[in-house]
Structure formats: C-alpha cells, structure tokens
C-alpha cells in the first residue's frame, strides 16, 4: 500500500505547450521532425482538503466536479487493455458530455492508477494555450496533472522524475486520443528541443538557446485527420513527386538539427531560410491556407520568417523573431497581425519543461494568488480551507497566472 503524504501546503505544477518547427506531415512517413516546448503553459494548482473528496476545477472549459474518493475506481496494472477504457469502470459515476469529458476521464484514470488510500485535495487547472490549435494543450494538461498526482501519491522519484512523469502523461494522452505519437507529452515534460522519428524514441537536442517567436492563431478551424488524408491521397496519385517533397521536408529538419547542435555564425539566418523552405514545401502539399499566407506576408515585411505549425489548413503560424529585432518592431508586427483579425502571442520556444512552484518571490503560492486576484473573499468551507484560494486562482488574470512558472 502506498502511503499518501500529508499535504498541508498548496503548490503549482506548470507544463509547456509545444510547437513543431520542422517536419510536419513528413513525420507520418518516417521522416524526421523537430519540436520545441512553447512557453505558453498549463498551470495546475493543488490544494489540500480535510475530507475524502477530490475536486477537479477546469474553469477554461466549465468543469467543476467533486468526487468521493471511495467511489472512484482503483486500477491495478494490466486491468485495462488500453487507458481509454477507463470509462467502463466508472460505474454509477456520471461523466458529463462536452469538452471536459476526456479531461475528467483522464483524471479518473490517473487517480485510480496512482492512489490506493482515500484522501482529499483539489486540482484546479488554468491554461494559457488555445485549445485545438495544434499547440499541445492536451499534453500540457496531462503532464501537469500527472506530475501533480505523482507528487501527491508519493510516487514521484528523486531520480529520473521526468521519465516517470512522461510515462503517466502519455497514458493520459492515450485516454484522450487513443494512439498518440508521444511527441507532445515528451516535449512538454522535458522542455527544450526534440528530434523525433516515428517508431524511435525522441532525442533532446544539445542546445540551451531558446528562440523568441510569435505564435499567431488564425482562428480558422481545421481537421488534422482530413489534412493528413489529403497528403496521403496526393502521395497515392503522384508518388514520385510527393515523396520528393517529403524527402525535402525531412532534409529541412535534419539541417535544423545540425544547426541547433553545432552553433556557428549565421545560424539565425539559416534557420530563417529553413523556416521559409519548410513552409513552401508544405504549401506544395496543399496544407497551407490563405490566412497562413497572409501572416507570412505581414511578418516578411519586417524581415521575419513564418511557417505553419502542426497540421496546417488554418490553426497557428510560428514566426522566428530575429535577435536584433527591437521591442517596438515586435509590437508593430503584433499590432498588424491583430488588425488583420488574428490572435498573436509573443513567447519563446525551447524553454523549461514541467516545473513545480511553491513560492512566488518568497511568498507561498496560495497567499500570492489571493493577493494578486481581485476576487472577493469566499465564505469558509469546513471541508476545504483553501476554497478561497481556488476561487482566487480561477479569477486570476492571465498575466498573473503566467508568473506561477519558475
């Protein structure tokens, strides 16, 4: 039986999103892709309760569920053929439909797998990642949740903690997506840049240089499945031509790996060149969109290279910001993109992976959250002495939430 640590203090776990820099679509056919952690993160606030209930609060998607831990299923190894089958064990517990359904099932799977004793706590998750935009919002949630529950259950080892977090986060991704590649949770757990080839383990690239980028959401919905099928159809119709394009995309990724690991003069300009080439090749495959091309036009006027990231067909574009670009120039580009109807975020790619935070500027996170929030004091809840902290966290401005990462 696993002893549950007596948790009396609040803490926060944060995990980054991800952006694919090179190799989209070609990676499906065994080619190389390069991805990096995106410093737009999911934040899980963990607070103790004094009863045997667990509460899951996901304000971004309207979830606030309270479970009696005695009714949640406990899972043993090999009980399920696949983590996605956890719903079969939920019994009389009603899981609501809607966007929070998979998030709740993931929580139930991880709790049932990691906890034996009854216990009480609240997990509240805020995300600064747009959902469904190809930026790894699901993986960031699963990594933050897995890390939080591993710590609470006493199963987070002192050594190789990231490997254990990644393993359980991948199981969470399986609940949500069935057969995920594992690249999203690997990037979110480890941070930095990863080289990935289908069927092989992802490899961290030997570089410590995060890149300043703009992430622009076209707000154009797209279906990854349909876009992947479209490339497959084109390959079936024109195998020689499309295979050459896929090989060329592979070479942009391989060249990028070399640049990341063998820094020399002119690396920044060559990365910009590879970004332009990779996008052009993807556009040849028919996975660009007028909105993505408009973003490229706007950023090109300021000597910045942009490309689609993810499946394309809308979604998001990634723009490399030159190191010598002034803040005024970056703000001007963001203004032009917003005037064109897009959502634009300034961030970095290749930064820190999953991280724990107990204090902000030496102040305990719960006290800091309440002080930074404009939310009024809630009446005391006997079973949940941290109810006011949870309410304050839910109401916290996004700019303050971002400060909860180390």
Short mmCIF file of C-alpha atoms in Angstrom, two decimals:
data_model
loop_
_atom_site.label_atom_id
_atom_site.label_comp_id
_atom_site.label_asym_id
_atom_site.label_seq_id
_atom_site.Cartn_x
_atom_site.Cartn_y
_atom_site.Cartn_z
CA UNK A 1 0.00 0.00 0.00
CA UNK A 2 1.29 3.44 -0.91
CA UNK A 3 1.36 6.00 1.87
CA UNK A 4 -0.17 9.31 0.89
CA UNK A 5 1.98 12.24 2.06
CA UNK A 6 0.13 14.54 4.42
CA UNK A 7 -0.09 17.63 2.25
CA UNK A 8 -0.85 20.86 4.07
CA UNK A 9 0.62 23.38 1.63
CA UNK A 10 -0.55 24.46 -1.79
CA UNK A 11 1.71 24.08 -4.81
CA UNK A 12 1.56 24.66 -8.55
CA UNK A 13 2.76 22.45 -11.39
CA UNK A 14 3.16 24.03 -14.82
CA UNK A 15 3.87 22.39 -18.16
CA UNK A 16 4.53 24.00 -21.55
CA UNK A 17 2.79 23.52 -24.86
CA UNK A 18 4.65 22.50 -27.97
CA UNK A 19 5.31 23.77 -31.46
CA UNK A 20 6.54 21.72 -34.38
CA UNK A 21 9.33 23.69 -36.00
CA UNK A 22 10.19 21.38 -38.88
CA UNK A 23 8.88 18.18 -40.42
CA UNK A 24 5.08 18.36 -40.30
CA UNK A 25 3.30 15.71 -42.37
CA UNK A 26 6.58 14.14 -43.49
CA UNK A 27 6.94 12.68 -39.99
CA UNK A 28 3.91 10.48 -40.74
CA UNK A 29 6.05 8.69 -43.35
CA UNK A 30 9.07 8.02 -41.12
CA UNK A 31 10.85 11.31 -41.73
CA UNK A 32 12.44 13.49 -39.05
CA UNK A 33 10.59 16.26 -37.22
CA UNK A 34 11.85 18.88 -34.77
CA UNK A 35 9.61 20.17 -31.99
CA UNK A 36 10.17 22.58 -29.13
CA UNK A 37 8.49 23.44 -25.85
CA UNK A 38 6.36 26.55 -26.10
CA UNK A 39 6.36 28.82 -23.07
CA UNK A 40 2.58 29.12 -23.10
CA UNK A 41 1.71 26.77 -20.28
CA UNK A 42 -0.94 24.88 -18.35
CA UNK A 43 -0.93 25.56 -14.59
CA UNK A 44 -2.28 23.07 -12.04
CA UNK A 45 -2.90 24.45 -8.55
CA UNK A 46 -3.05 21.70 -5.91
CA UNK A 47 -4.65 22.43 -2.54
CA UNK A 48 -5.47 20.04 0.32
CA UNK A 49 -8.93 19.23 1.66
CA UNK A 50 -9.91 17.86 5.06
CA UNK A 51 -12.36 15.24 3.74
CA UNK A 52 -12.15 12.20 1.47
CA UNK A 53 -13.21 14.09 -1.64
CA UNK A 54 -11.27 15.21 -4.68
CA UNK A 55 -12.35 18.21 -6.70
CA UNK A 56 -11.37 18.89 -10.30
CA UNK A 57 -11.77 22.51 -11.43
CA UNK A 58 -11.17 23.41 -15.10
CA UNK A 59 -12.62 26.92 -15.49
CA UNK A 60 -11.48 27.28 -19.12
CA UNK A 61 -13.92 24.56 -20.19
CA UNK A 62 -16.57 24.86 -17.47
CA UNK A 63 -15.69 21.81 -15.36
CA UNK A 64 -16.12 21.75 -11.57
CA UNK A 65 -16.60 18.18 -10.31
CA UNK A 66 -16.44 16.80 -6.77
CA UNK A 67 -15.81 13.07 -6.32
CA UNK A 68 -15.95 10.88 -3.24
CA UNK A 69 -12.64 9.00 -3.41
CA UNK A 70 -14.34 5.86 -2.12
CA UNK A 71 -16.43 5.70 -5.32
CA UNK A 72 -13.64 6.32 -7.84
CA UNK A 73 -12.31 3.08 -9.37
CA UNK A 74 -8.88 1.85 -8.35
CA UNK A 75 -6.82 0.34 -11.17
CA UNK A 76 -4.17 -2.34 -10.99
CA UNK A 77 -1.55 -2.99 -13.69
CA UNK A 78 -2.97 -4.71 -16.77
CA UNK A 79 -6.55 -4.27 -15.57
CA UNK A 80 -7.33 -2.41 -18.79
CA UNK A 81 -6.12 -3.30 -22.27
CA UNK A 82 -5.93 0.43 -23.02
CA UNK A 83 -6.19 3.51 -20.73
CA UNK A 84 -9.05 4.82 -22.88
CA UNK A 85 -11.24 2.01 -21.50
CA UNK A 86 -11.36 3.65 -18.06
CA UNK A 87 -14.93 4.82 -18.61
CA UNK A 88 -16.10 1.21 -18.37
CA UNK A 89 -15.09 1.21 -14.71
CA UNK A 90 -16.76 4.48 -13.73
CA UNK A 91 -19.88 2.57 -12.66
CA UNK A 92 -22.62 4.81 -11.38
CA UNK A 93 -20.46 7.95 -11.65
CA UNK A 94 -21.93 10.17 -14.33
CA UNK A 95 -19.32 11.75 -16.61
CA UNK A 96 -20.81 14.79 -18.34
CA UNK A 97 -20.55 15.21 -22.09
CA UNK A 98 -18.87 18.22 -23.63
CA UNK A 99 -15.28 19.46 -23.90
CA UNK A 100 -14.42 18.44 -20.32
CA UNK A 101 -15.37 14.80 -20.72
CA UNK A 102 -11.94 13.50 -21.71
CA UNK A 103 -10.20 15.68 -19.13
CA UNK A 104 -12.37 14.13 -16.39
CA UNK A 105 -11.75 10.58 -17.65
CA UNK A 106 -8.00 11.27 -17.73
CA UNK A 107 -8.15 12.48 -14.13
CA UNK A 108 -10.11 9.36 -13.13
CA UNK A 109 -7.57 7.08 -14.84
CA UNK A 110 -4.53 8.73 -13.25
CA UNK A 111 -6.13 8.91 -9.80
CA UNK A 112 -7.24 5.28 -9.96
CA UNK A 113 -3.79 4.14 -11.07
CA UNK A 114 -1.75 6.13 -8.55
CA UNK A 115 -3.79 6.22 -5.35
CA UNK A 116 -4.74 3.39 -3.00
CA UNK A 117 -5.77 5.23 0.17
CA UNK A 118 -8.66 7.67 0.34
CA UNK A 119 -7.55 11.27 0.53
CA UNK A 120 -8.77 14.79 -0.13
CA UNK A 121 -7.46 17.51 -2.41
CA UNK A 122 -8.44 19.93 -5.17
CA UNK A 123 -6.73 20.25 -8.53
CA UNK A 124 -7.52 23.44 -10.44
CA UNK A 125 -6.07 23.84 -13.93
CA UNK A 126 -5.75 27.04 -15.93
CA UNK A 127 -4.29 27.01 -19.44
CA UNK A 128 -2.80 29.86 -21.44
CA UNK A 129 -2.77 27.66 -24.55
CA UNK A 130 -5.56 27.95 -27.14
CA UNK A 131 -7.44 24.66 -27.38
CA UNK A 132 -7.47 22.78 -30.69
CA UNK A 133 -4.81 24.97 -32.29
CA UNK A 134 -2.09 22.31 -32.57
CA UNK A 135 -0.03 23.72 -29.69
CA UNK A 136 -0.19 20.72 -27.36
CA UNK A 137 -2.83 22.00 -24.91
CA UNK A 138 -3.94 18.43 -24.13
CA UNK A 139 -0.40 17.24 -23.44
CA UNK A 140 0.35 20.25 -21.22
CA UNK A 141 -2.75 19.42 -19.16
CA UNK A 142 -1.79 15.75 -18.90
CA UNK A 143 1.82 16.48 -17.95
CA UNK A 144 0.83 18.99 -15.27
CA UNK A 145 -1.86 16.65 -13.93
CA UNK A 146 0.40 13.58 -13.93
CA UNK A 147 3.18 15.45 -12.15
CA UNK A 148 0.76 16.79 -9.52
CA UNK A 149 -0.80 13.38 -8.79
CA UNK A 150 2.56 11.62 -8.74
CA UNK A 151 3.79 14.06 -6.13
CA UNK A 152 0.62 13.76 -4.05
CA UNK A 153 0.68 9.96 -4.17
CA UNK A 154 4.32 9.72 -3.16
CA UNK A 155 5.27 8.06 -6.44
CA UNK A 156 7.50 10.81 -7.81
CA UNK A 157 11.07 9.50 -7.55
CA UNK A 158 14.06 11.66 -6.71
CA UNK A 159 15.87 10.36 -9.80
CA UNK A 160 14.51 10.15 -13.34
CA UNK A 161 11.37 12.02 -12.27
CA UNK A 162 10.81 13.37 -15.78
CA UNK A 163 10.75 9.84 -17.23
CA UNK A 164 8.05 8.79 -14.77
CA UNK A 165 6.01 11.95 -15.39
CA UNK A 166 6.30 11.43 -19.13
CA UNK A 167 5.16 7.81 -18.88
CA UNK A 168 1.99 8.71 -16.98
CA UNK A 169 1.31 11.78 -19.12
CA UNK A 170 1.45 9.53 -22.19
CA UNK A 171 -1.16 7.28 -20.56
CA UNK A 172 -3.30 10.38 -20.12
CA UNK A 173 -2.84 11.21 -23.78
CA UNK A 174 -3.97 7.68 -24.62
CA UNK A 175 -7.21 8.28 -22.72
CA UNK A 176 -7.78 11.46 -24.71
CA UNK A 177 -6.51 10.48 -28.15
CA UNK A 178 -6.31 6.69 -28.41
CA UNK A 179 -2.98 6.27 -30.21
CA UNK A 180 -0.93 9.45 -29.76
CA UNK A 181 2.64 9.67 -31.04
CA UNK A 182 4.03 10.65 -27.64
CA UNK A 183 5.93 13.63 -29.01
CA UNK A 184 3.63 16.24 -27.41
CA UNK A 185 3.94 14.92 -23.87
CA UNK A 186 7.69 14.30 -24.32
CA UNK A 187 8.28 17.92 -25.33
CA UNK A 188 6.06 19.24 -22.54
CA UNK A 189 7.79 17.12 -19.90
CA UNK A 190 11.39 17.63 -20.94
CA UNK A 191 11.31 21.10 -22.46
CA UNK A 192 13.92 22.31 -24.94
CA UNK A 193 14.03 20.93 -28.47
CA UNK A 194 13.44 17.33 -29.52
CA UNK A 195 14.26 15.40 -32.67
CA UNK A 196 11.62 12.80 -33.42
CA UNK A 197 11.21 10.00 -35.95
CA UNK A 198 8.17 7.73 -35.95
CA UNK A 199 8.95 4.44 -34.21
CA UNK A 200 12.01 5.82 -32.42
CA UNK A 201 12.46 7.46 -29.05
CA UNK A 202 12.55 11.25 -29.11
CA UNK A 203 16.00 12.75 -28.60
CA UNK A 204 16.77 16.00 -26.82
CA UNK A 205 18.90 18.33 -28.89
CA UNK A 206 22.09 19.66 -27.34
CA UNK A 207 21.28 23.34 -27.25
CA UNK A 208 20.35 25.75 -24.48
CA UNK A 209 19.33 28.62 -26.74
CA UNK A 210 15.60 29.28 -26.61
CA UNK A 211 14.19 31.13 -29.61
CA UNK A 212 11.99 34.18 -29.41
CA UNK A 213 8.88 33.61 -31.52
CA UNK A 214 5.44 34.90 -32.31
CA UNK A 215 2.60 32.39 -32.31
CA UNK A 216 -0.35 33.56 -34.37
CA UNK A 217 -3.70 31.83 -34.21
CA UNK A 218 -5.61 32.17 -37.48
CA UNK A 219 -8.79 31.08 -35.67
CA UNK A 220 -9.52 29.02 -38.79
CA UNK A 221 -10.79 25.57 -37.73
CA UNK A 222 -9.22 22.57 -39.42
CA UNK A 223 -9.32 18.80 -39.26
CA UNK A 224 -5.92 17.17 -38.75
CA UNK A 225 -7.35 13.86 -39.97
CA UNK A 226 -8.60 15.38 -43.23
CA UNK A 227 -5.34 17.22 -43.88
CA UNK A 228 -3.27 14.08 -43.29
CA UNK A 229 -5.63 12.15 -45.57
CA UNK A 230 -5.24 14.81 -48.25
CA UNK A 231 -1.47 14.40 -48.27
CA UNK A 232 -1.89 10.63 -48.39
CA UNK A 233 -4.22 10.93 -51.38
CA UNK A 234 -1.75 13.20 -53.17
CA UNK A 235 1.01 10.70 -52.50
CA UNK A 236 -1.11 7.88 -53.88
CA UNK A 237 -1.81 9.87 -57.04
CA UNK A 238 1.69 11.29 -57.55
CA UNK A 239 4.07 9.12 -55.51
CA UNK A 240 7.32 10.18 -57.16
CA UNK A 241 6.66 13.91 -56.82
CA UNK A 242 5.19 13.83 -53.32
CA UNK A 243 7.92 11.54 -51.99
CA UNK A 244 10.50 14.04 -53.23
CA UNK A 245 8.67 16.81 -51.35
CA UNK A 246 8.54 14.68 -48.19
CA UNK A 247 12.26 13.94 -48.55
CA UNK A 248 12.96 17.67 -48.88
CA UNK A 249 10.93 18.41 -45.72
CA UNK A 250 12.99 15.72 -43.97
CA UNK A 251 16.18 17.48 -45.07
CA UNK A 252 15.00 20.82 -43.61
CA UNK A 253 14.51 19.08 -40.27
CA UNK A 254 17.88 17.32 -40.43
CA UNK A 255 19.58 20.60 -41.35
CA UNK A 256 17.87 22.31 -38.42
CA UNK A 257 19.11 19.61 -36.04
CA UNK A 258 22.65 20.26 -37.24
CA UNK A 259 22.25 23.99 -36.73
CA UNK A 260 20.87 23.55 -33.21
CA UNK A 261 23.70 21.27 -32.15
CA UNK A 262 26.59 22.95 -33.94
CA UNK A 263 26.12 26.65 -33.30
CA UNK A 264 28.20 28.90 -35.55
CA UNK A 265 27.99 32.27 -37.22
CA UNK A 266 24.93 32.77 -39.36
CA UNK A 267 22.79 30.15 -37.60
CA UNK A 268 19.89 32.54 -37.12
CA UNK A 269 19.71 33.48 -40.79
CA UNK A 270 19.95 29.86 -41.90
CA UNK A 271 17.13 28.91 -39.53
CA UNK A 272 15.04 31.66 -41.06
CA UNK A 273 15.83 30.23 -44.51
CA UNK A 274 14.81 26.73 -43.41
CA UNK A 275 11.53 28.06 -41.99
CA UNK A 276 10.67 29.64 -45.35
CA UNK A 277 11.66 26.49 -47.25
CA UNK A 278 9.72 24.17 -44.95
CA UNK A 279 6.56 26.24 -45.30
CA UNK A 280 6.92 26.40 -49.07
CA UNK A 281 7.21 22.63 -49.26
CA UNK A 282 4.17 22.18 -47.03
CA UNK A 283 2.21 24.61 -49.19
CA UNK A 284 3.13 22.43 -52.17
CA UNK A 285 1.40 19.56 -50.40
CA UNK A 286 -1.75 21.68 -50.17
CA UNK A 287 -1.85 22.15 -46.39
CA UNK A 288 -1.44 25.91 -46.20
CA UNK A 289 -4.34 28.38 -46.08
CA UNK A 290 -4.96 31.96 -47.19
CA UNK A 291 -4.83 33.09 -43.56
CA UNK A 292 -1.42 31.49 -43.09
CA UNK A 293 -0.13 33.14 -46.25
CA UNK A 294 -1.41 36.50 -45.01
CA UNK A 295 0.58 36.05 -41.78
CA UNK A 296 3.68 35.28 -43.82
CA UNK A 297 3.18 38.43 -45.88
CA UNK A 298 2.81 40.66 -42.82
CA UNK A 299 5.83 39.26 -41.00
CA UNK A 300 8.01 39.18 -44.12
CA UNK A 301 7.68 42.97 -44.38
CA UNK A 302 9.63 43.10 -41.11
CA UNK A 303 12.26 40.52 -42.15
CA UNK A 304 10.70 37.72 -40.09
CA UNK A 305 10.19 34.19 -41.41
CA UNK A 306 6.91 32.40 -40.67
CA UNK A 307 5.51 28.94 -41.30
CA UNK A 308 2.50 26.88 -40.36
CA UNK A 309 2.98 24.72 -37.30
CA UNK A 310 1.08 21.48 -36.90
CA UNK A 311 -1.31 20.13 -39.49
CA UNK A 312 -1.88 23.45 -41.27
CA UNK A 313 -5.09 24.32 -43.09
CA UNK A 314 -5.54 27.14 -40.59
CA UNK A 315 -4.54 26.66 -36.98
CA UNK A 316 -1.39 28.52 -35.98
CA UNK A 317 1.67 30.05 -37.58
CA UNK A 318 5.11 30.28 -35.98
CA UNK A 319 7.32 33.32 -36.63
CA UNK A 320 11.00 33.47 -35.73
CA UNK A 321 11.88 36.85 -34.24
CA UNK A 322 15.46 37.96 -35.07
CA UNK A 323 17.61 38.56 -32.01
CA UNK A 324 18.27 42.14 -33.13
CA UNK A 325 14.58 42.99 -33.57
CA UNK A 326 13.55 45.83 -31.26
CA UNK A 327 10.59 45.55 -28.93
CA UNK A 328 8.95 48.34 -30.93
CA UNK A 329 9.24 46.29 -34.12
CA UNK A 330 7.79 43.20 -32.48
CA UNK A 331 4.89 45.21 -31.07
CA UNK A 332 4.28 46.71 -34.52
CA UNK A 333 4.12 43.26 -36.10
CA UNK A 334 1.73 42.04 -33.40
CA UNK A 335 -0.46 45.09 -33.94
CA UNK A 336 -0.61 44.45 -37.70
CA UNK A 337 -1.49 40.80 -37.15
CA UNK A 338 -4.26 41.67 -34.70
CA UNK A 339 -5.60 44.34 -37.07
CA UNK A 340 -5.82 41.56 -39.68
CA UNK A 341 -8.09 39.61 -37.33
CA UNK A 342 -5.58 37.18 -35.81
CA UNK A 343 -4.64 36.40 -32.21
CA UNK A 344 -0.92 36.87 -31.64
CA UNK A 345 1.28 35.84 -28.71
CA UNK A 346 4.91 36.73 -28.05
CA UNK A 347 6.74 33.88 -26.34
CA UNK A 348 9.79 31.62 -26.58
CA UNK A 349 10.25 28.10 -27.87
CA UNK A 350 12.78 25.70 -26.39
CA UNK A 351 12.40 26.73 -22.74
CA UNK A 352 11.75 24.89 -19.48
CA UNK A 353 9.69 21.71 -19.29
CA UNK A 354 7.45 20.66 -16.40
CA UNK A 355 8.15 22.57 -13.19
CA UNK A 356 6.93 22.84 -9.59
CA UNK A 357 6.33 26.15 -7.80
CA UNK A 358 5.75 26.52 -4.07
CA UNK A 359 6.53 30.25 -3.76
CA UNK A 360 6.50 33.37 -5.91
CA UNK A 361 9.17 35.86 -4.83
CA UNK A 362 9.47 34.01 -1.50
CA UNK A 363 5.70 34.24 -0.87
CA UNK A 364 3.70 30.97 -0.64
CA UNK A 365 1.68 30.47 -3.81
CA UNK A 366 -1.69 30.41 -2.06
CA UNK A 367 -1.09 33.76 -0.36
CA UNK A 368 0.34 35.25 -3.56
CA UNK A 369 -2.67 34.09 -5.61
CA UNK A 370 -5.17 35.62 -3.19
CA UNK A 371 -3.22 38.88 -3.06
CA UNK A 372 -2.97 39.13 -6.86
CA UNK A 373 -6.61 38.29 -7.52
CA UNK A 374 -9.42 40.84 -7.47
CA UNK A 375 -11.81 38.10 -6.38
CA UNK A 376 -13.59 38.80 -3.11
CA UNK A 377 -13.30 36.60 -0.04
CA UNK A 378 -15.46 33.48 -0.15
CA UNK A 379 -17.29 32.14 2.92
CA UNK A 380 -15.29 29.49 4.73
CA UNK A 381 -15.93 25.88 3.67
CA UNK A 382 -15.24 23.46 6.57
CA UNK A 383 -14.07 20.62 4.31
CA UNK A 384 -11.99 22.91 2.09
CA UNK A 385 -9.93 25.52 3.93
CA UNK A 386 -8.39 26.54 0.59
CA UNK A 387 -11.71 27.22 -1.19
CA UNK A 388 -10.97 30.96 -1.30
CA UNK A 389 -7.58 30.25 -2.89
CA UNK A 390 -9.20 28.13 -5.60
CA UNK A 391 -11.74 30.88 -6.32
CA UNK A 392 -8.94 33.45 -6.49
CA UNK A 393 -6.94 31.24 -8.86
CA UNK A 394 -9.94 30.86 -11.17
CA UNK A 395 -10.34 34.66 -11.28
CA UNK A 396 -6.62 35.42 -11.63
CA UNK A 397 -5.70 37.45 -14.74
CA UNK A 398 -3.74 35.51 -17.36
CA UNK A 399 -0.73 37.83 -16.90
CA UNK A 400 -0.60 36.84 -13.22
CA UNK A 401 -1.13 33.13 -13.93
CA UNK A 402 1.96 33.21 -16.15
CA UNK A 403 4.06 34.28 -13.17
CA UNK A 404 3.37 30.95 -11.44
CA UNK A 405 6.06 29.25 -13.52
CA UNK A 406 9.63 29.38 -12.13
#
